[in-house]
PDB file of C-alpha atoms and ligand atoms in Angstrom:
ATOM      1  CA  MET A  21       6.851 -16.299 -17.448  1.00  0.00           C
ATOM      2  CA  LYS A  22       5.457 -14.229 -14.582  1.00  0.00           C
ATOM      3  CA  ILE A  23       7.277 -12.118 -11.997  1.00  0.00           C
ATOM      4  CA  ASN A  24       6.334 -10.462  -8.710  1.00  0.00           C
ATOM      5  CA  ILE A  25       6.351  -6.686  -8.383  1.00  0.00           C
ATOM      6  CA  ALA A  26       6.811  -4.702  -5.147  1.00  0.00           C
ATOM      7  CA  ILE A  27       5.754  -1.047  -5.090  1.00  0.00           C
ATOM      8  CA  ASP A  28       6.654   0.956  -1.992  1.00  0.00           C
ATOM      9  CA  GLY A  29       6.504   4.637  -1.230  1.00  0.00           C
ATOM     10  CA  PRO A  30       5.094   7.371   1.000  1.00  0.00           C
ATOM     11  CA  SER A  31       1.409   8.114   1.485  1.00  0.00           C
ATOM     12  CA  ALA A  32      -0.604   9.470  -1.415  1.00  0.00           C
ATOM     13  CA  SER A  33       2.197   8.896  -3.930  1.00  0.00           C
ATOM     14  CA  GLY A  34      -0.314   7.005  -6.094  1.00  0.00           C
ATOM     15  CA  LYS A  35       0.992   3.467  -5.538  1.00  0.00           C
ATOM     16  CA  SER A  36      -2.391   1.767  -5.488  1.00  0.00           C
ATOM     17  CA  THR A  37      -3.621   3.564  -8.600  1.00  0.00           C
ATOM     18  CA  ILE A  38      -0.502   2.586 -10.545  1.00  0.00           C
ATOM     19  CA  ALA A  39      -0.477  -0.976  -9.160  1.00  0.00           C
ATOM     20  CA  LYS A  40      -4.143  -1.498 -10.059  1.00  0.00           C
ATOM     21  CA  ALA A  41      -3.707  -0.249 -13.635  1.00  0.00           C
ATOM     22  CA  LEU A  42      -0.532  -2.267 -14.086  1.00  0.00           C
ATOM     23  CA  ALA A  43      -2.196  -5.440 -12.783  1.00  0.00           C
ATOM     24  CA  LYS A  44      -4.940  -4.993 -15.363  1.00  0.00           C
ATOM     25  CA  ARG A  45      -2.421  -4.533 -18.173  1.00  0.00           C
ATOM     26  CA  LEU A  46      -0.293  -7.526 -17.174  1.00  0.00           C
ATOM     27  CA  ASN A  47      -3.242  -9.667 -16.051  1.00  0.00           C
ATOM     28  CA  TYR A  48      -1.662  -9.931 -12.597  1.00  0.00           C
ATOM     29  CA  THR A  49      -3.285  -9.820  -9.137  1.00  0.00           C
ATOM     30  CA  HIS A  50      -2.968  -6.593  -7.169  1.00  0.00           C
ATOM     31  CA  ILE A  51      -2.880  -6.562  -3.368  1.00  0.00           C
ATOM     32  CA  ASP A  52      -3.180  -3.178  -1.669  1.00  0.00           C
ATOM     33  CA  THR A  53      -1.527  -3.982   1.675  1.00  0.00           C
ATOM     34  CA  GLY A  54      -2.374  -0.518   3.045  1.00  0.00           C
ATOM     35  CA  SER A  55      -6.037  -1.472   3.075  1.00  0.00           C
ATOM     36  CA  MET A  56      -5.206  -4.390   5.407  1.00  0.00           C
ATOM     37  CA  TYR A  57      -3.610  -1.985   7.917  1.00  0.00           C
ATOM     38  CA  ARG A  58      -6.627   0.302   7.422  1.00  0.00           C
ATOM     39  CA  ALA A  59      -8.915  -2.656   8.213  1.00  0.00           C
ATOM     40  CA  CYS A  60      -7.064  -3.034  11.548  1.00  0.00           C
ATOM     41  CA  ALA A  61      -7.789   0.637  12.309  1.00  0.00           C
ATOM     42  CA  TYR A  62     -11.424  -0.078  11.490  1.00  0.00           C
ATOM     43  CA  LEU A  63     -11.362  -2.994  13.971  1.00  0.00           C
ATOM     44  CA  ALA A  64      -9.899  -0.711  16.657  1.00  0.00           C
ATOM     45  CA  LEU A  65     -12.647   1.868  16.157  1.00  0.00           C
ATOM     46  CA  LYS A  66     -15.374  -0.759  16.044  1.00  0.00           C
ATOM     47  CA  HIS A  67     -14.293  -2.345  19.332  1.00  0.00           C
ATOM     48  CA  ASP A  68     -13.165   0.912  20.934  1.00  0.00           C
ATOM     49  CA  LEU A  69      -9.552  -0.257  21.357  1.00  0.00           C
ATOM     50  CA  ARG A  70      -6.239   1.610  21.401  1.00  0.00           C
ATOM     51  CA  PRO A  71      -3.425   0.920  18.868  1.00  0.00           C
ATOM     52  CA  ASN A  72      -1.355  -0.985  21.441  1.00  0.00           C
ATOM     53  CA  ASP A  73      -4.125  -2.972  23.147  1.00  0.00           C
ATOM     54  CA  GLU A  74      -3.466  -6.714  23.311  1.00  0.00           C
ATOM     55  CA  GLU A  75      -7.129  -7.256  22.548  1.00  0.00           C
ATOM     56  CA  LEU A  76      -6.687  -5.542  19.189  1.00  0.00           C
ATOM     57  CA  VAL A  77      -3.946  -8.033  18.292  1.00  0.00           C
ATOM     58  CA  ASP A  78      -6.376 -10.855  19.230  1.00  0.00           C
ATOM     59  CA  TYR A  79      -9.069  -9.410  16.959  1.00  0.00           C
ATOM     60  CA  VAL A  80      -6.562  -9.080  14.102  1.00  0.00           C
ATOM     61  CA  ASN A  81      -5.359 -12.665  14.582  1.00  0.00           C
ATOM     62  CA  LYS A  82      -8.933 -13.969  14.531  1.00  0.00           C
ATOM     63  CA  SER A  83      -9.987 -11.946  11.471  1.00  0.00           C
ATOM     64  CA  GLN A  84     -10.078 -12.962   7.849  1.00  0.00           C
ATOM     65  CA  PHE A  85      -8.622 -10.592   5.261  1.00  0.00           C
ATOM     66  CA  GLU A  86      -9.543 -11.110   1.612  1.00  0.00           C
ATOM     67  CA  PHE A  87      -9.980  -9.068  -1.559  1.00  0.00           C
ATOM     68  CA  ASN A  88     -12.906  -9.254  -3.972  1.00  0.00           C
ATOM     69  CA  GLU A  89     -12.693  -8.984  -7.775  1.00  0.00           C
ATOM     70  CA  ASN A  90     -12.860  -5.149  -7.563  1.00  0.00           C
ATOM     71  CA  GLY A  91      -9.834  -5.096  -5.278  1.00  0.00           C
ATOM     72  CA  HIS A  92     -11.999  -4.125  -2.288  1.00  0.00           C
ATOM     73  CA  ILE A  93     -10.932  -5.463   1.088  1.00  0.00           C
ATOM     74  CA  LEU A  94     -13.256  -7.926   2.778  1.00  0.00           C
ATOM     75  CA  LEU A  95     -12.890  -8.086   6.541  1.00  0.00           C
ATOM     76  CA  ASN A  96     -14.491 -11.279   7.827  1.00  0.00           C
ATOM     77  CA  GLY A  97     -16.397 -11.491   4.549  1.00  0.00           C
ATOM     78  CA  LYS A  98     -17.715  -7.892   4.663  1.00  0.00           C
ATOM     79  CA  ASP A  99     -16.715  -5.234   2.103  1.00  0.00           C
ATOM     80  CA  ILE A 100     -15.447  -2.321   4.251  1.00  0.00           C
ATOM     81  CA  ASP A 101     -13.615  -0.437   1.479  1.00  0.00           C
ATOM     82  CA  SER A 102     -15.820   2.676   1.647  1.00  0.00           C
ATOM     83  CA  LYS A 103     -15.372   2.897   5.438  1.00  0.00           C
ATOM     84  CA  ILE A 104     -11.562   2.916   5.598  1.00  0.00           C
ATOM     85  CA  ARG A 105     -10.642   5.946   3.514  1.00  0.00           C
ATOM     86  CA  SER A 106     -11.229   8.878   5.828  1.00  0.00           C
ATOM     87  CA  LYS A 107      -8.800  11.380   7.288  1.00  0.00           C
ATOM     88  CA  HIS A 108      -9.300   9.945  10.751  1.00  0.00           C
ATOM     89  CA  ILE A 109      -8.494   6.388   9.594  1.00  0.00           C
ATOM     90  CA  ASP A 110      -5.402   7.672   7.686  1.00  0.00           C
ATOM     91  CA  LEU A 111      -3.639   8.805  10.859  1.00  0.00           C
ATOM     92  CA  LEU A 112      -4.894   6.026  13.116  1.00  0.00           C
ATOM     93  CA  THR A 113      -3.667   3.438  10.588  1.00  0.00           C
ATOM     94  CA  SER A 114      -0.200   4.933  10.547  1.00  0.00           C
ATOM     95  CA  THR A 115      -0.074   4.611  14.362  1.00  0.00           C
ATOM     96  CA  ILE A 116      -1.446   1.050  14.378  1.00  0.00           C
ATOM     97  CA  ALA A 117       1.105   0.092  11.704  1.00  0.00           C
ATOM     98  CA  GLN A 118       3.816   0.626  14.345  1.00  0.00           C
ATOM     99  CA  ASN A 119       2.537  -2.401  16.281  1.00  0.00           C
ATOM    100  CA  GLN A 120       4.922  -5.256  15.502  1.00  0.00           C
ATOM    101  CA  ALA A 121       2.509  -8.049  16.516  1.00  0.00           C
ATOM    102  CA  ILE A 122      -0.050  -6.731  14.015  1.00  0.00           C
ATOM    103  CA  ARG A 123       2.608  -6.301  11.330  1.00  0.00           C
ATOM    104  CA  SER A 124       3.835  -9.877  11.602  1.00  0.00           C
ATOM    105  CA  THR A 125       0.304 -11.275  11.255  1.00  0.00           C
ATOM    106  CA  LEU A 126      -0.397  -9.142   8.179  1.00  0.00           C
ATOM    107  CA  VAL A 127       3.006  -9.892   6.613  1.00  0.00           C
ATOM    108  CA  ARG A 128       2.378 -13.637   7.008  1.00  0.00           C
ATOM    109  CA  ILE A 129      -1.046 -13.335   5.322  1.00  0.00           C
ATOM    110  CA  GLN A 130       0.433 -11.230   2.489  1.00  0.00           C
ATOM    111  CA  GLN A 131       3.206 -13.772   1.901  1.00  0.00           C
ATOM    112  CA  GLN A 132       0.629 -16.579   1.759  1.00  0.00           C
ATOM    113  CA  MET A 133      -1.487 -14.599  -0.717  1.00  0.00           C
ATOM    114  CA  ALA A 134       1.495 -13.974  -3.028  1.00  0.00           C
ATOM    115  CA  HIS A 135       3.169 -17.360  -2.724  1.00  0.00           C
ATOM    116  CA  THR A 136       3.398 -17.810  -6.516  1.00  0.00           C
ATOM    117  CA  LYS A 137       4.342 -15.357  -9.285  1.00  0.00           C
ATOM    118  CA  GLY A 138       2.001 -12.845 -10.963  1.00  0.00           C
ATOM    119  CA  TYR A 139       1.413 -10.546  -7.990  1.00  0.00           C
ATOM    120  CA  ILE A 140       1.779  -6.799  -7.527  1.00  0.00           C
ATOM    121  CA  LEU A 141       1.840  -5.698  -3.883  1.00  0.00           C
ATOM    122  CA  ASP A 142       1.967  -2.083  -2.826  1.00  0.00           C
ATOM    123  CA  GLY A 143       2.794  -0.724   0.626  1.00  0.00           C
ATOM    124  CA  ARG A 144       5.737   0.444   2.704  1.00  0.00           C
ATOM    125  CA  ASP A 145       7.702  -2.769   3.429  1.00  0.00           C
ATOM    126  CA  ILE A 146       7.060  -4.926   0.372  1.00  0.00           C
ATOM    127  CA  GLY A 147      10.538  -4.821  -1.186  1.00  0.00           C
ATOM    128  CA  SER A 148      12.262  -4.812   2.217  1.00  0.00           C
ATOM    129  CA  VAL A 149      10.227  -7.437   4.134  1.00  0.00           C
ATOM    130  CA  VAL A 150       7.175  -9.032   2.484  1.00  0.00           C
ATOM    131  CA  LEU A 151       8.567  -9.893  -0.968  1.00  0.00           C
ATOM    132  CA  LYS A 152      12.308  -9.481  -0.568  1.00  0.00           C
ATOM    133  CA  ASP A 153      12.806 -11.676  -3.635  1.00  0.00           C
ATOM    134  CA  ALA A 154      10.410  -9.745  -5.911  1.00  0.00           C
ATOM    135  CA  GLU A 155      11.954  -9.525  -9.380  1.00  0.00           C
ATOM    136  CA  LEU A 156      10.915  -5.866  -9.781  1.00  0.00           C
ATOM    137  CA  LYS A 157      10.980  -3.360  -6.939  1.00  0.00           C
ATOM    138  CA  VAL A 158       9.722   0.190  -7.414  1.00  0.00           C
ATOM    139  CA  PHE A 159      10.038   3.050  -4.953  1.00  0.00           C
ATOM    140  CA  GLN A 160       7.362   5.541  -5.903  1.00  0.00           C
ATOM    141  CA  THR A 161       7.671   9.112  -4.662  1.00  0.00           C
ATOM    142  CA  ALA A 162       6.215  12.544  -5.344  1.00  0.00           C
ATOM    143  CA  SER A 163       6.652  15.943  -3.725  1.00  0.00           C
ATOM    144  CA  ILE A 164       4.517  16.622  -0.646  1.00  0.00           C
ATOM    145  CA  GLU A 165       2.814  19.444  -2.576  1.00  0.00           C
ATOM    146  CA  SER A 166       1.666  17.195  -5.410  1.00  0.00           C
ATOM    147  CA  ARG A 167       0.609  14.425  -3.018  1.00  0.00           C
ATOM    148  CA  ALA A 168      -1.429  16.890  -0.945  1.00  0.00           C
ATOM    149  CA  LYS A 169      -3.094  18.252  -4.100  1.00  0.00           C
ATOM    150  CA  ARG A 170      -4.021  14.730  -5.207  1.00  0.00           C
ATOM    151  CA  ARG A 171      -5.452  13.785  -1.812  1.00  0.00           C
ATOM    152  CA  LEU A 172      -7.419  17.074  -1.698  1.00  0.00           C
ATOM    153  CA  THR A 173      -9.036  16.226  -5.045  1.00  0.00           C
ATOM    154  CA  GLU A 174      -9.883  12.706  -3.797  1.00  0.00           C
ATOM    155  CA  TYR A 175     -11.608  14.135  -0.718  1.00  0.00           C
ATOM    156  CA  GLN A 176     -13.417  16.811  -2.750  1.00  0.00           C
ATOM    157  CA  VAL A 177     -14.773  14.164  -5.127  1.00  0.00           C
ATOM    158  CA  LYS A 178     -16.137  12.317  -2.085  1.00  0.00           C
ATOM    159  CA  GLY A 179     -17.696  15.553  -0.789  1.00  0.00           C
ATOM    160  CA  ILE A 180     -15.414  15.694   2.268  1.00  0.00           C
ATOM    161  CA  ASP A 181     -14.817  19.270   3.404  1.00  0.00           C
ATOM    162  CA  VAL A 182     -11.097  19.795   4.147  1.00  0.00           C
ATOM    163  CA  ASP A 183      -8.472  22.411   3.332  1.00  0.00           C
ATOM    164  CA  TYR A 184      -5.122  22.014   1.566  1.00  0.00           C
ATOM    165  CA  GLN A 185      -2.970  23.008   4.563  1.00  0.00           C
ATOM    166  CA  THR A 186      -4.580  20.403   6.856  1.00  0.00           C
ATOM    167  CA  ILE A 187      -3.929  17.649   4.319  1.00  0.00           C
ATOM    168  CA  TYR A 188      -0.375  18.880   3.715  1.00  0.00           C
ATOM    169  CA  ASP A 189       0.377  18.793   7.463  1.00  0.00           C
ATOM    170  CA  GLU A 190      -1.159  15.336   7.888  1.00  0.00           C
ATOM    171  CA  ILE A 191       0.819  13.852   5.001  1.00  0.00           C
ATOM    172  CA  LYS A 192       3.992  15.293   6.535  1.00  0.00           C
ATOM    173  CA  LEU A 193       3.143  13.739   9.893  1.00  0.00           C
ATOM    174  CA  ARG A 194       2.323  10.365   8.354  1.00  0.00           C
ATOM    175  CA  ASP A 195       5.616  10.441   6.363  1.00  0.00           C
ATOM    176  CA  LEU A 196       7.482  11.081   9.585  1.00  0.00           C
ATOM    177  CA  GLN A 197       5.660   8.256  11.433  1.00  0.00           C
ATOM    178  CA  ASP A 198       6.123   5.787   8.560  1.00  0.00           C
ATOM    179  CA  ARG A 199       9.819   6.590   8.046  1.00  0.00           C
ATOM    180  CA  SER A 200      10.900   6.801  11.668  1.00  0.00           C
ATOM    181  CA  ARG A 201       9.047   3.871  13.245  1.00  0.00           C
ATOM    182  CA  GLU A 202      11.070   1.093  14.847  1.00  0.00           C
ATOM    183  CA  HIS A 203       9.622  -1.858  12.913  1.00  0.00           C
ATOM    184  CA  SER A 204       9.834  -2.053   9.109  1.00  0.00           C
ATOM    185  CA  PRO A 205      10.032   1.697   8.463  1.00  0.00           C
ATOM    186  CA  LEU A 206       9.447   2.959   4.956  1.00  0.00           C
ATOM    187  CA  THR A 207      12.819   2.587   3.236  1.00  0.00           C
ATOM    188  CA  GLN A 208      14.065   2.588  -0.304  1.00  0.00           C
ATOM    189  CA  THR A 209      15.930  -0.670  -0.946  1.00  0.00           C
ATOM    190  CA  GLU A 210      19.145  -0.512  -2.988  1.00  0.00           C
ATOM    191  CA  ASP A 211      17.696  -2.665  -5.748  1.00  0.00           C
ATOM    192  CA  ALA A 212      14.575  -0.503  -6.245  1.00  0.00           C
ATOM    193  CA  HIS A 213      13.843   1.585  -9.339  1.00  0.00           C
ATOM    194  CA  VAL A 214      12.846   5.103  -8.282  1.00  0.00           C
ATOM    195  CA  LEU A 215       9.719   6.556  -9.866  1.00  0.00           C
ATOM    196  CA  ASP A 216       9.067  10.219  -9.080  1.00  0.00           C
ATOM    197  CA  THR A 217       5.470  10.848 -10.152  1.00  0.00           C
ATOM    198  CA  SER A 218       5.339  14.568  -9.221  1.00  0.00           C
ATOM    199  CA  ASP A 219       5.190  15.637 -12.868  1.00  0.00           C
ATOM    200  CA  LEU A 220       3.879  12.433 -14.435  1.00  0.00           C
ATOM    201  CA  THR A 221       0.329  11.517 -15.393  1.00  0.00           C
ATOM    202  CA  ILE A 222      -1.069   8.178 -14.210  1.00  0.00           C
ATOM    203  CA  GLU A 223      -0.631   6.799 -17.710  1.00  0.00           C
ATOM    204  CA  GLN A 224       3.018   7.898 -17.943  1.00  0.00           C
ATOM    205  CA  SER A 225       3.738   6.307 -14.551  1.00  0.00           C
ATOM    206  CA  VAL A 226       2.062   3.020 -15.495  1.00  0.00           C
ATOM    207  CA  ASP A 227       3.923   3.002 -18.833  1.00  0.00           C
ATOM    208  CA  GLN A 228       7.271   3.360 -17.061  1.00  0.00           C
ATOM    209  CA  VAL A 229       6.686   0.493 -14.610  1.00  0.00           C
ATOM    210  CA  TYR A 230       5.240  -1.624 -17.433  1.00  0.00           C
ATOM    211  CA  ARG A 231       8.455  -1.097 -19.456  1.00  0.00           C
ATOM    212  CA  TRP A 232      10.603  -2.151 -16.484  1.00  0.00           C
ATOM    213  CA  ALA A 233       8.428  -5.232 -15.950  1.00  0.00           C
ATOM    214  CA  MET A 234       8.472  -6.244 -19.629  1.00  0.00           C
ATOM    215  CA  GLU A 235      12.275  -5.928 -19.791  1.00  0.00           C
ATOM    216  CA  LEU A 236      12.562  -8.398 -16.895  1.00  0.00           C
ATOM    217  CA  ILE A 237       9.890 -10.744 -18.234  1.00  0.00           C
ATOM    218  CA  GLU A 238      11.602 -10.850 -21.643  1.00  0.00           C
ATOM    219  CA  GLU A 239      15.053 -11.334 -20.117  1.00  0.00           C
ATOM    220  CA  ARG A 240      13.729 -14.329 -18.180  1.00  0.00           C
ATOM    221  CA  ARG A 241      11.969 -15.716 -21.240  1.00  0.00           C
ATOM    222  CA  ASP A 242      15.264 -15.512 -23.214  1.00  0.00           C
ATOM    223  CA  THR A 243      17.303 -17.271 -20.517  1.00  0.00           C
ATOM    224  CA  ASN A 244      14.681 -20.034 -20.303  1.00  0.00           C
ATOM    225  CA  ASP A 245      14.696 -20.620 -24.099  1.00  0.00           C
TER     226      ASP A 245
HETATM  227  O1  CDP B 324      -3.135   5.387   0.408  1.00  0.00           O
HETATM  228  P1  CDP B 324      -1.992   5.848   1.274  1.00  0.00           P
HETATM  229  O2  CDP B 324      -0.691   5.790   0.546  1.00  0.00           O
HETATM  230  O3  CDP B 324      -2.235   7.159   1.919  1.00  0.00           O
HETATM  231  O4  CDP B 324      -1.909   4.848   2.506  1.00  0.00           O
HETATM  232  P2  CDP B 324      -1.985   3.273   2.484  1.00  0.00           P
HETATM  233  O5  CDP B 324      -1.042   2.690   1.492  1.00  0.00           O
HETATM  234  O6  CDP B 324      -3.408   2.856   2.414  1.00  0.00           O
HETATM  235  O7  CDP B 324      -1.400   2.926   3.952  1.00  0.00           O
HETATM  236  C1  CDP B 324      -1.985   3.407   5.133  1.00  0.00           C
HETATM  237  C2  CDP B 324      -0.972   3.302   6.263  1.00  0.00           C
HETATM  238  O8  CDP B 324      -0.706   1.908   6.506  1.00  0.00           O
HETATM  239  C3  CDP B 324       0.382   3.933   5.994  1.00  0.00           C
HETATM  240  O9  CDP B 324       0.467   5.252   6.451  1.00  0.00           O
HETATM  241  C4  CDP B 324       1.359   3.020   6.742  1.00  0.00           C
HETATM  242  O10 CDP B 324       1.554   3.495   8.055  1.00  0.00           O
HETATM  243  C5  CDP B 324       0.661   1.698   6.839  1.00  0.00           C
HETATM  244  N1  CDP B 324       1.227   0.659   5.960  1.00  0.00           N
HETATM  245  C6  CDP B 324       2.338  -0.048   6.403  1.00  0.00           C
HETATM  246  O11 CDP B 324       2.858   0.237   7.453  1.00  0.00           O
HETATM  247  N2  CDP B 324       2.834  -1.073   5.654  1.00  0.00           N
HETATM  248  C7  CDP B 324       2.280  -1.398   4.473  1.00  0.00           C
HETATM  249  N3  CDP B 324       2.782  -2.425   3.784  1.00  0.00           N
HETATM  250  C8  CDP B 324       1.174  -0.677   3.991  1.00  0.00           C
HETATM  251  C9  CDP B 324       0.666   0.364   4.753  1.00  0.00           C
END
């Protein structure tokens, strides 16, 4: 008996890390929807287009979005994962994600990808739009301070030179853009379990979501017996 799991939350709250580990434990498929919006920012840069250009929507509509076995995004068959995780792409993505024509194309693709059970999708609008009927919805948060510290470490590991205050300010700006946009803003649905990861390790966070998932899976198994 498989279920679908929606994980939403603000930037750098660790959704993808938790979703990936959970998918491995449950033998489910993880889809990092943020990387699809990031791929659209990559398309804009590549073709020198602005977030609201009609031509960008055309490129998005004509493109193929897939994931390989490592969870890397393939844009038109090419692995672009290493090119979409920069500070510049972070902010541009958040602006492009306000474009409703782009959102509806990506939402349709995501719904096609997760048309059966056994999927974990993470993003901003999964529980509210993409998988409204997901059996388990998680809203993952963390304080801005802990999110900024995590992102700083990620950049340092990659050798990117950036200071804490810049990252802190950018996360705040992205939170504001993601929460206040007109279309599908980041919102916590009433039926979501809240997971504050500020003081939790990755393992503790995964354990908590795993427990919630197993409770639901077992409940469904019992009712089907
Ligand atoms: O990794 P991080 O949490 O920083 O960002 P992400 O999940 O890769 O998402 C990048 C951006 O895409 C976000 O700031 C959102 O603006 C947008 N996004 C969205 O609008 N809807 C989604 N389902 C996923 C991402």
